[in-house]
Amino acid sequence: MNEMSTISLAQHDYSDAAKKALSRKPSLFINNEWVSSSADKNLAVIDPSSGKEISRIVDATDSDVDKAVAAARAAFDDGRWTGLPPIAREQMIHALADLVEKHAGELAELESIDNGKPVGMSSTVDIPAAVGMLHYMAGWATKLGADSISPMSTPNGAFHSYVRREPVGVAGLIVPWNFPLLMAVLKVAPAMAAGCTVVLKPAEQTSLTALRLADLIAEAGFPAGVINVITGNGHTAGDRLVRHRDVDKIAFTGSTEVGKIINRTATDTLKRVTLELGGKSPVIVLPDVDVAQVAPGAAGAIFFNAGQVCVAGSRLYAHSSIFDKVVEGIAETAAFWAPRPSLDPAAHMGPLVSEEQYTRVMDYIDQGKKAGASVAMGGDCPTSDGYYVNPTVLVDVKPDMSVVREEIFGPVVCAQRFDDLDEVAKQANDSCFGLAASVWTKDVSAMHQMCAKLKAGTVWGNCHGVIDPALPFGGYKESGLGREQGRQGVEAYTELKSVIIQL
Ligand code: NAD
């Protein structure tokens, strides 16, 4: 056992507001009302810091999902949302943002209890980012439009034509557990701005903040049925949503494996689909850097949120001349990133989200070691009932090892050497994923050359993981389909209609 394991891993007490949210009777938010499930099927809510059951949520049945979809369908078809002046929709989304901000402390605590992420992080990253996303997207409600263009084949003045941008209809929003509220808002906000109505299904491991958001949606004054929140398992409730004929679009964030299943299933009804999927993002460190500055950055790229980040910098490529120093520099951050309970104010890294995820990550570390990788840092876990894994660096890895090729989704980075820029670009692109990458150098030309060469939806220079609502975000290759955020993120919830009128 290493030194980090001596930290006390007892979870802190919950606040009264959190206790109230945890004591909510398992129910679904449909038509602005809390309703019971058609069956008595519940799922346990576990605090990953302690491994203890702390609440229960509904595992929605087919008929629950049908009810939520019917509510969203009716709300879309009768125009109670789409028919409002865009400024009214914009103001309501801003009002929801204000309510999320007002309840930021409570939401941050709930997110940390449910997901395991440090409360210092959820209160400075997750919740403020959700507020920012809502405000940013609210503005699009009054700014969306479409081009007007003259037909090429009709006499000038004989026809009037224009293009309308219309909401796609009912959107099913399926989100993962790593940034639960932020991922939910990342989809709800553009859908609302575009004029869609929605059924939101948070991940079964982390539904608490989505349920609390539902309270705030009602308080903000959204008409009944515009936003519905159902909880439950993916292969049942999620699948029903994807198959449903009255759902026009699925916006999904999650694993590549499930994204492929969803895309196949959605083909039966040719639903519009956007997919934000997994990654294995390279962090490329050129020889000219100041290692003392870059090593903590490379550590943050993988250990932030315990590596449970789609853009986690899980493949480190450092130039041979500085490789050892970079790895040593990362190892020096071990005490900073030592996992602690989520409500410990000193925590920078918490436990993993679930026992399943813990087992998966420890199994990958084992696979790496068996395949010949050496452990330069961590590789083990503290003794606890929670799901803690120590920050880990694997060296002596080969490009064909599972730890290098597959998404581990934990605090594990595989470090490799390179000598030449073309060689490292090739290695970095040798992946089925293409979500993100970062390049660290003071050499401006090398920076831009690498940015052009890397096959990824986002490339960062001298930083990693900076995500902004105004910039399109998404993946190349098997990391996704379409883009979220920015204008493109709202337009993904719309259809274009050409209107041609003979005068
Ligand atoms: P997951 O794919 O297991 O689950 C995601 C969601 O899909 C959950 O709500 C789940 O209930 C639902 N689901 C599962 N099976 C389903 C099915 N057959 N039909 C419909 N819905 C189904 O992913 P996860 O483990 O919750 O999240 C981790 C993954 O998410 C990682 O791969 C990560 O890279 C990815 N992710 C990607 C982004 C991005 O923006 N690209 C962001 C965050 C997370």
Coordinates of C-alpha atoms and ligand atoms in Angstrom, one line a residue:
M1 CA 0.0 0.0 0.0
N2 CA 1.4 3.4 -0.8
E3 CA 1.5 6.6 1.2
M4 CA -1.6 8.0 -0.5
S5 CA -3.7 5.2 1.0
T6 CA -3.3 6.6 4.6
I7 CA -5.7 9.5 3.9
S8 CA -9.1 9.2 5.7
L9 CA -11.7 8.1 3.2
A10 CA -14.8 8.6 5.3
Q11 CA -17.4 10.6 3.4
H12 CA -18.5 13.9 5.0
D13 CA -22.1 14.5 6.3
Y14 CA -24.7 15.6 3.7
S15 CA -26.5 19.0 4.1
D16 CA -30.2 19.2 4.8
A17 CA -30.9 20.2 1.2
A18 CA -29.1 17.1 -0.1
K19 CA -30.9 14.9 2.4
K20 CA -34.2 16.3 1.1
A21 CA -33.3 15.6 -2.5
L22 CA -32.3 12.1 -1.5
S23 CA -35.5 11.4 0.2
R24 CA -37.6 12.2 -2.9
K25 CA -40.1 9.4 -3.6
P26 CA -38.9 7.7 -6.8
S27 CA -40.9 9.4 -9.5
L28 CA -40.8 10.7 -13.1
F29 CA -41.3 14.3 -14.3
I30 CA -43.9 14.3 -17.0
N31 CA -46.2 17.2 -18.0
N32 CA -44.6 19.3 -15.2
E33 CA -45.9 16.8 -12.6
W34 CA -44.1 14.2 -10.4
V35 CA -45.8 10.9 -11.3
S36 CA -45.3 7.3 -10.2
S37 CA -44.0 4.6 -12.5
S38 CA -46.5 2.1 -14.0
A39 CA -44.6 -0.6 -12.2
D40 CA -42.7 -0.8 -8.9
K41 CA -39.3 -1.1 -10.4
N42 CA -36.6 1.0 -8.7
L43 CA -32.8 1.4 -9.0
A44 CA -30.4 2.0 -6.1
V45 CA -28.5 5.3 -6.0
I46 CA -25.0 4.7 -4.6
D47 CA -22.6 7.2 -3.1
P48 CA -19.3 6.1 -4.8
S49 CA -17.3 7.7 -1.9
S50 CA -18.7 5.2 0.5
G51 CA -20.2 2.5 -1.6
K52 CA -23.5 2.9 0.3
E53 CA -27.0 3.1 -1.1
I54 CA -28.4 6.6 -0.4
S55 CA -31.6 6.8 -2.4
R56 CA -33.7 5.1 -5.1
I57 CA -34.9 6.2 -8.5
V58 CA -37.5 4.8 -10.9
D59 CA -36.4 2.3 -13.6
A60 CA -38.9 3.5 -16.2
T61 CA -41.0 1.0 -18.0
D62 CA -42.0 1.1 -21.7
S63 CA -45.3 2.6 -20.7
D64 CA -43.6 5.3 -18.6
V65 CA -41.5 6.2 -21.6
D66 CA -44.5 6.2 -23.9
K67 CA -46.3 8.6 -21.5
A68 CA -43.3 11.0 -21.4
V69 CA -43.1 10.9 -25.2
A70 CA -46.8 11.5 -25.6
A71 CA -46.5 14.6 -23.3
A72 CA -43.6 16.0 -25.3
R73 CA -45.4 15.2 -28.6
A74 CA -48.6 17.0 -27.5
A75 CA -46.5 20.0 -26.3
F76 CA -44.8 20.2 -29.6
D77 CA -47.8 19.7 -31.8
D78 CA -50.1 22.2 -30.2
G79 CA -47.4 24.9 -30.4
R80 CA -47.4 25.8 -26.7
W81 CA -43.6 26.1 -26.9
T82 CA -42.7 26.5 -30.6
G83 CA -45.6 29.0 -31.0
L84 CA -44.2 31.4 -28.4
P85 CA -42.3 34.5 -29.6
P86 CA -38.6 33.6 -29.7
I87 CA -37.9 36.3 -27.0
A88 CA -40.2 34.5 -24.6
R89 CA -38.3 31.3 -25.1
E90 CA -35.0 33.1 -24.7
Q91 CA -36.2 34.7 -21.4
M92 CA -37.4 31.4 -20.0
I93 CA -34.1 29.7 -20.7
H94 CA -32.3 32.6 -19.0
A95 CA -34.7 32.2 -16.1
L96 CA -33.7 28.5 -15.8
A97 CA -30.1 29.5 -15.8
D98 CA -30.7 32.0 -13.0
L99 CA -32.4 29.3 -10.9
V100 CA -29.6 26.8 -11.5
E101 CA -27.2 29.6 -10.3
K102 CA -29.3 30.3 -7.3
H103 CA -29.2 26.7 -6.3
A104 CA -25.6 26.2 -7.3
G105 CA -24.4 25.1 -3.9
E106 CA -27.0 22.4 -3.5
L107 CA -26.6 21.2 -7.1
A108 CA -22.9 20.9 -6.7
E109 CA -23.2 18.9 -3.5
L110 CA -25.8 16.6 -5.0
E111 CA -23.6 16.1 -8.1
S112 CA -20.6 15.2 -6.0
I113 CA -22.5 12.8 -3.8
D114 CA -24.0 11.1 -6.8
N115 CA -20.9 11.0 -9.1
G116 CA -18.0 11.1 -6.7
K117 CA -16.4 14.2 -8.2
P118 CA -14.9 16.6 -5.7
V119 CA -17.3 19.3 -4.5
G120 CA -14.6 21.9 -5.2
M121 CA -14.8 20.8 -8.8
S122 CA -18.6 20.6 -9.2
S123 CA -19.0 24.0 -7.7
T124 CA -16.3 25.7 -9.9
V125 CA -16.7 23.7 -13.1
D126 CA -19.9 21.6 -13.6
I127 CA -22.5 24.0 -12.2
P128 CA -21.1 27.3 -13.6
A129 CA -20.6 25.6 -17.0
A130 CA -24.2 24.5 -17.0
V131 CA -25.3 28.1 -16.2
G132 CA -23.1 29.4 -18.9
M133 CA -24.4 26.9 -21.4
L134 CA -28.0 27.9 -20.7
H135 CA -27.3 31.6 -21.0
Y136 CA -25.3 31.1 -24.3
M137 CA -27.9 28.9 -25.9
A138 CA -30.8 31.1 -24.7
G139 CA -29.5 33.8 -27.1
W140 CA -29.9 31.5 -30.1
A141 CA -33.7 31.4 -29.7
T142 CA -33.9 34.9 -31.2
K143 CA -31.0 34.6 -33.7
L144 CA -31.7 31.4 -35.6
G145 CA -32.5 31.8 -39.2
A146 CA -31.9 30.5 -42.7
D147 CA -30.5 31.8 -46.0
S148 CA -32.8 33.3 -48.6
I149 CA -31.7 32.4 -52.1
S150 CA -33.2 33.0 -55.6
P151 CA -34.0 29.9 -57.6
M152 CA -31.6 29.4 -60.6
S153 CA -34.2 28.1 -63.0
T154 CA -37.1 30.4 -62.8
P155 CA -37.5 33.9 -64.4
N156 CA -36.5 36.7 -62.1
G157 CA -39.5 38.0 -60.1
A158 CA -41.8 35.2 -61.2
F159 CA -41.3 33.2 -58.0
H160 CA -40.7 34.0 -54.4
S161 CA -38.6 31.5 -52.5
Y162 CA -37.2 31.3 -49.0
V163 CA -35.8 28.8 -46.5
R164 CA -37.4 28.3 -43.2
R165 CA -35.5 26.8 -40.2
E166 CA -37.9 24.8 -38.1
P167 CA -37.5 22.8 -34.9
V168 CA -37.1 19.1 -35.6
G169 CA -39.8 18.1 -33.1
V170 CA -39.6 15.8 -30.1
A171 CA -36.0 15.2 -29.1
G172 CA -34.9 12.2 -26.9
L173 CA -31.8 13.3 -24.9
I174 CA -29.7 10.5 -23.5
V175 CA -26.7 11.5 -21.3
P176 CA -23.8 9.8 -19.4
W177 CA -22.7 9.9 -15.8
N178 CA -19.4 11.8 -16.0
F179 CA -20.8 15.4 -16.0
P180 CA -24.4 14.6 -15.3
L181 CA -26.1 18.1 -15.0
L182 CA -23.8 19.7 -17.6
M183 CA -24.4 17.0 -20.1
A184 CA -28.1 17.3 -19.6
V185 CA -28.1 21.0 -20.0
L186 CA -25.8 20.8 -23.0
K187 CA -28.7 19.1 -24.8
V188 CA -31.8 20.7 -23.1
A189 CA -30.6 24.2 -23.8
P190 CA -30.1 24.0 -27.6
A191 CA -33.3 21.9 -27.9
M192 CA -35.2 24.6 -26.1
A193 CA -33.6 27.4 -28.1
A194 CA -34.5 25.6 -31.4
G195 CA -38.1 25.2 -30.3
C196 CA -38.1 21.4 -29.7
T197 CA -39.8 19.6 -26.8
V198 CA -37.8 16.9 -25.0
V199 CA -37.6 13.7 -23.0
L200 CA -34.4 13.7 -21.0
K201 CA -33.0 10.4 -19.7
P202 CA -30.0 10.9 -17.4
A203 CA -27.6 8.0 -16.7
E204 CA -28.9 5.4 -14.2
Q205 CA -25.8 5.9 -12.0
T206 CA -26.3 9.7 -11.7
S207 CA -29.9 11.0 -12.1
L208 CA -30.2 13.2 -9.0
T209 CA -29.3 16.6 -10.5
A210 CA -31.5 16.0 -13.6
L211 CA -34.4 15.3 -11.2
R212 CA -33.6 18.5 -9.2
L213 CA -33.3 20.4 -12.5
A214 CA -36.9 19.3 -13.3
D215 CA -38.1 21.1 -10.1
L216 CA -36.4 24.3 -11.4
I217 CA -37.9 23.8 -14.9
A218 CA -41.3 23.9 -13.4
E219 CA -40.4 26.9 -11.3
A220 CA -38.9 28.8 -14.3
G221 CA -42.4 28.5 -16.0
F222 CA -41.8 26.2 -18.9
P223 CA -45.2 25.0 -20.2
A224 CA -46.2 21.4 -19.2
G225 CA -44.8 18.7 -21.4
V226 CA -42.0 20.8 -22.9
I227 CA -39.3 19.2 -20.8
N228 CA -39.9 15.7 -19.4
V229 CA -37.4 13.8 -17.3
I230 CA -37.4 10.0 -17.0
T231 CA -34.9 7.8 -15.2
G232 CA -34.0 4.2 -15.8
N233 CA -31.7 1.7 -17.5
G234 CA -30.3 2.4 -20.9
H235 CA -31.0 -0.9 -22.6
T236 CA -34.7 -0.6 -21.6
A237 CA -35.9 3.0 -21.1
G238 CA -33.2 4.4 -23.4
D239 CA -33.8 1.9 -26.1
R240 CA -37.6 2.5 -26.0
L241 CA -36.9 6.2 -26.5
V242 CA -34.6 5.5 -29.5
R243 CA -37.2 3.2 -31.1
H244 CA -40.2 5.5 -30.5
R245 CA -42.0 6.6 -33.6
D246 CA -43.0 9.9 -32.0
V247 CA -39.4 10.9 -31.3
D248 CA -37.9 12.8 -34.2
K249 CA -34.3 13.1 -32.9
I250 CA -31.9 11.4 -30.5
A251 CA -29.1 13.4 -29.1
F252 CA -26.8 11.0 -27.3
T253 CA -23.6 11.3 -25.3
G254 CA -21.9 8.1 -24.0
S255 CA -19.8 5.2 -25.1
T256 CA -18.9 4.5 -28.7
E257 CA -20.3 1.0 -28.2
V258 CA -23.8 2.2 -27.2
G259 CA -23.6 5.1 -29.7
K260 CA -23.3 2.5 -32.5
I261 CA -26.3 0.5 -31.2
I262 CA -28.3 3.7 -31.0
N263 CA -27.4 4.7 -34.5
R264 CA -28.4 1.3 -35.8
T265 CA -31.7 1.3 -33.9
A266 CA -32.6 4.9 -35.0
T267 CA -32.1 3.9 -38.6
D268 CA -35.5 2.0 -38.5
T269 CA -37.3 5.3 -38.2
L270 CA -34.6 7.4 -39.8
K271 CA -34.4 9.7 -36.8
R272 CA -32.0 12.5 -36.8
V273 CA -29.1 11.5 -34.6
T274 CA -26.2 13.3 -33.0
L275 CA -23.6 11.3 -31.1
E276 CA -20.9 12.4 -28.8
L277 CA -18.8 9.4 -28.0
G278 CA -15.6 8.1 -26.5
G279 CA -12.0 9.1 -27.0
K280 CA -8.4 8.2 -26.5
S281 CA -6.9 11.7 -26.8
P282 CA -3.2 12.2 -27.3
V283 CA -1.1 14.8 -25.3
I284 CA 1.9 15.6 -27.4
V285 CA 4.9 17.3 -25.7
L286 CA 7.6 18.8 -27.9
P287 CA 11.2 19.0 -26.8
D288 CA 11.3 22.8 -26.3
V289 CA 8.8 23.0 -23.4
D290 CA 9.4 24.0 -19.8
V291 CA 8.8 20.6 -18.3
A292 CA 8.0 22.1 -14.8
Q293 CA 5.0 23.9 -16.4
V294 CA 3.9 21.2 -18.8
A295 CA 4.0 18.1 -16.5
P296 CA 1.3 19.4 -14.2
G297 CA -0.8 20.2 -17.3
A298 CA -0.3 16.7 -18.6
A299 CA -1.3 15.3 -15.2
G300 CA -4.4 17.5 -15.1
A301 CA -5.3 16.3 -18.7
I302 CA -5.8 12.8 -17.4
F303 CA -6.5 13.0 -13.6
F304 CA -9.2 15.7 -13.8
N305 CA -12.5 14.1 -12.9
A306 CA -10.5 10.9 -12.2
G307 CA -10.0 10.5 -16.0
Q308 CA -13.7 10.0 -16.6
V309 CA -13.7 12.6 -19.3
C310 CA -14.4 12.0 -22.9
V311 CA -11.4 14.2 -23.9
A312 CA -9.1 12.8 -21.2
G313 CA -5.4 13.0 -22.3
S314 CA -5.0 9.2 -21.9
R315 CA -2.1 8.8 -24.4
L316 CA 1.0 10.9 -23.6
Y317 CA 3.7 11.3 -26.2
A318 CA 6.7 13.1 -24.9
H319 CA 9.9 13.8 -27.0
S320 CA 12.7 11.3 -26.1
S321 CA 14.9 14.1 -24.9
I322 CA 12.5 15.1 -22.1
F323 CA 10.4 11.9 -21.7
D324 CA 11.9 10.9 -18.3
K325 CA 11.6 14.4 -16.9
V326 CA 7.9 14.7 -18.0
V327 CA 7.0 11.3 -16.4
E328 CA 8.9 12.3 -13.2
G329 CA 7.0 15.6 -13.2
I330 CA 3.7 13.9 -13.4
A331 CA 4.6 11.5 -10.6
E332 CA 5.4 14.5 -8.4
T333 CA 1.7 15.5 -8.6
A334 CA 0.6 12.2 -6.9
A335 CA -0.2 13.8 -3.5
F336 CA -2.2 16.6 -5.2
W337 CA -4.4 14.0 -7.1
A338 CA -4.6 11.4 -4.3
P339 CA -8.3 10.4 -4.3
R340 CA -10.4 11.6 -1.4
P341 CA -14.2 11.5 -0.6
S342 CA -16.2 13.8 -2.9
L343 CA -17.4 16.1 -0.1
D344 CA -13.8 16.6 1.4
P345 CA -13.0 20.2 0.5
A346 CA -9.4 19.2 0.0
A347 CA -10.2 16.7 -2.7
H348 CA -8.9 17.2 -6.2
M349 CA -9.9 13.7 -7.3
G350 CA -12.7 11.6 -6.0
P351 CA -13.6 7.9 -6.4
L352 CA -14.7 6.5 -9.7
V353 CA -18.5 6.6 -10.3
S354 CA -19.3 3.0 -9.6
E355 CA -18.1 -0.4 -8.7
E356 CA -18.4 -1.5 -12.3
Q357 CA -16.2 1.4 -13.4
Y358 CA -13.7 0.7 -10.7
T359 CA -13.4 -3.0 -11.7
R360 CA -13.1 -2.0 -15.4
V361 CA -10.2 0.4 -14.7
M362 CA -8.3 -2.0 -12.3
D363 CA -8.8 -4.7 -14.9
Y364 CA -7.2 -2.5 -17.6
I365 CA -4.2 -1.7 -15.3
D366 CA -3.8 -5.5 -14.9
Q367 CA -4.0 -6.1 -18.6
G368 CA -1.4 -3.5 -19.2
K369 CA 1.0 -5.0 -16.6
K370 CA 0.5 -8.5 -18.0
A371 CA 1.2 -7.2 -21.5
G372 CA 4.6 -5.8 -20.3
A373 CA 3.8 -2.2 -19.2
S374 CA 5.6 -0.9 -16.1
V375 CA 4.0 1.3 -13.5
A376 CA 5.7 4.6 -13.1
M377 CA 3.1 6.0 -10.7
G378 CA 0.0 4.5 -8.8
G379 CA -1.3 1.4 -10.4
D380 CA -3.1 0.4 -7.2
C381 CA -6.0 1.6 -5.0
P382 CA -6.5 2.7 -1.4
T383 CA -8.3 0.3 0.9
S384 CA -11.9 1.6 1.2
D385 CA -15.5 0.7 0.6
G386 CA -15.6 3.5 -2.0
Y387 CA -14.4 3.1 -5.6
Y388 CA -11.0 4.9 -5.4
V389 CA -8.2 4.3 -7.8
N390 CA -4.8 6.0 -7.4
P391 CA -3.6 8.2 -10.3
T392 CA -1.6 5.9 -12.6
V393 CA 1.1 6.3 -15.2
L394 CA 2.0 3.3 -17.4
V395 CA 5.3 3.3 -19.3
D396 CA 7.0 0.7 -21.6
V397 CA 3.7 0.4 -23.4
K398 CA 3.4 -0.7 -27.1
P399 CA 0.9 0.8 -29.6
D400 CA -1.0 -2.5 -29.9
M401 CA -1.7 -2.9 -26.1
S402 CA -5.4 -2.6 -25.0
V403 CA -4.4 0.1 -22.5
V404 CA -3.1 2.2 -25.5
R405 CA -5.9 1.4 -27.9
E406 CA -9.1 1.3 -25.8
E407 CA -10.8 3.9 -23.7
I408 CA -10.2 3.1 -20.0
F409 CA -12.2 6.1 -18.7
G410 CA -10.2 6.2 -15.5
P411 CA -7.1 8.0 -14.1
V412 CA -4.6 6.0 -16.2
V413 CA -2.2 7.5 -18.8
C414 CA 0.0 5.5 -21.1
A415 CA 3.3 7.4 -21.8
Q416 CA 5.3 6.9 -24.9
R417 CA 8.4 8.5 -26.5
F418 CA 8.8 10.0 -29.9
D419 CA 11.7 11.5 -31.9
D420 CA 10.0 13.1 -34.9
L421 CA 6.9 15.2 -35.5
D422 CA 5.6 13.2 -38.5
E423 CA 6.1 10.0 -36.5
V424 CA 4.2 11.3 -33.5
A425 CA 1.3 12.7 -35.6
K426 CA 1.0 9.2 -37.2
Q427 CA 1.0 7.5 -33.8
A428 CA -1.5 10.0 -32.4
N429 CA -3.8 9.4 -35.4
D430 CA -3.5 5.6 -35.1
S431 CA -6.7 5.2 -33.2
C432 CA -10.4 4.5 -34.0
F433 CA -11.2 7.6 -31.9
G434 CA -10.7 11.3 -32.9
L435 CA -12.3 13.4 -30.2
A436 CA -9.5 15.7 -29.1
A437 CA -5.7 16.2 -28.8
S438 CA -3.3 18.7 -27.2
V439 CA 0.1 19.9 -28.4
W440 CA 2.6 21.5 -26.0
T441 CA 5.3 23.7 -27.5
K442 CA 6.6 27.3 -27.8
D443 CA 7.3 26.8 -31.5
V444 CA 4.4 28.5 -33.3
S445 CA 5.1 26.8 -36.7
A446 CA 5.3 23.3 -35.2
M447 CA 2.1 24.1 -33.2
H448 CA 0.1 24.9 -36.3
Q449 CA 1.6 22.1 -38.4
M450 CA 0.6 19.6 -35.7
C451 CA -2.9 21.1 -35.3
A452 CA -3.5 20.6 -39.0
K453 CA -2.2 17.0 -39.0
L454 CA -4.2 15.7 -36.0
K455 CA -7.5 14.0 -36.8
A456 CA -9.6 15.3 -33.9
G457 CA -12.6 17.5 -33.4
T458 CA -10.8 19.7 -31.0
V459 CA -7.0 20.4 -30.8
W460 CA -5.6 22.4 -27.9
G461 CA -2.3 24.2 -27.8
N462 CA -0.5 24.5 -24.4
C463 CA -3.6 23.5 -22.5
H464 CA -6.0 20.6 -22.4
G465 CA -9.8 20.3 -21.9
V466 CA -10.8 23.9 -22.4
I467 CA -14.3 23.7 -23.7
D468 CA -16.5 26.7 -24.6
P469 CA -20.2 26.9 -25.5
A470 CA -19.5 29.1 -28.5
L471 CA -17.1 26.6 -30.2
P472 CA -18.4 23.5 -32.0
F473 CA -17.5 20.3 -30.2
G474 CA -17.6 16.7 -31.5
G475 CA -15.6 13.8 -32.8
Y476 CA -13.9 12.6 -35.9
K477 CA -14.1 8.9 -36.7
E478 CA -15.7 6.7 -34.0
S479 CA -15.8 9.6 -31.5
G480 CA -19.1 10.9 -32.8
L481 CA -21.5 12.2 -35.4
G482 CA -22.3 15.9 -35.7
R483 CA -21.4 18.7 -33.5
E484 CA -22.8 20.2 -30.2
Q485 CA -22.4 23.8 -29.0
G486 CA -22.0 26.9 -31.1
R487 CA -24.4 27.7 -33.9
Q488 CA -24.0 24.1 -35.3
G489 CA -25.1 22.7 -31.9
V490 CA -28.5 24.5 -32.1
E491 CA -28.9 23.9 -35.8
A492 CA -28.7 20.2 -35.1
Y493 CA -32.1 20.5 -33.5
T494 CA -33.7 21.9 -36.7
E495 CA -34.8 21.0 -40.2
L496 CA -34.6 23.2 -43.2
K497 CA -37.7 23.8 -45.4
S498 CA -37.5 25.4 -48.8
V499 CA -40.6 27.4 -49.8
I500 CA -41.2 28.2 -53.5
I501 CA -44.2 30.3 -54.5
Q502 CA -45.2 31.2 -58.0
L503 CA -46.2 34.8 -58.0
Ligands
NAD1 P1 -23.0 4.6 -21.8 O1 -22.9 4.5 -23.2 O2 -22.9 3.3 -21.0 O3 -24.3 5.3 -21.3 C1 -24.7 6.5 -21.7 C2 -26.2 6.7 -21.6 O4 -26.8 5.8 -22.6 C3 -26.8 6.3 -20.3 O5 -27.9 7.2 -20.0 C4 -27.4 4.9 -20.5 O6 -28.5 4.6 -19.7 C5 -27.8 5.0 -22.0 N1 -27.9 3.7 -22.7 C6 -27.1 2.6 -22.5 N2 -27.5 1.6 -23.4 C7 -28.5 2.2 -24.1 C8 -29.2 1.7 -25.2 N3 -29.1 0.4 -25.7 N4 -30.1 2.5 -25.8 C9 -30.3 3.7 -25.4 N5 -29.6 4.3 -24.3 C10 -28.7 3.5 -23.7 O7 -21.9 5.6 -21.3 P2 -21.4 6.0 -19.9 O8 -20.6 4.8 -19.3 O9 -22.6 6.5 -19.1 O10 -20.4 7.2 -20.2 C11 -19.1 7.1 -20.5 C12 -18.9 7.2 -22.0 O11 -19.4 8.5 -22.4 C13 -17.4 7.3 -22.3 O12 -17.2 6.5 -23.4 C14 -17.2 8.7 -22.7 O13 -16.1 8.9 -23.5 C15 -18.5 9.1 -23.3 N6 -18.6 10.6 -23.2 C16 -18.5 11.3 -24.4 C17 -18.6 12.7 -24.4 C18 -18.5 13.5 -25.6 O14 -18.9 14.6 -25.6 N7 -17.9 12.9 -26.7 C19 -18.9 13.4 -23.2 C20 -19.0 12.6 -22.0 C21 -18.9 11.2 -22.1

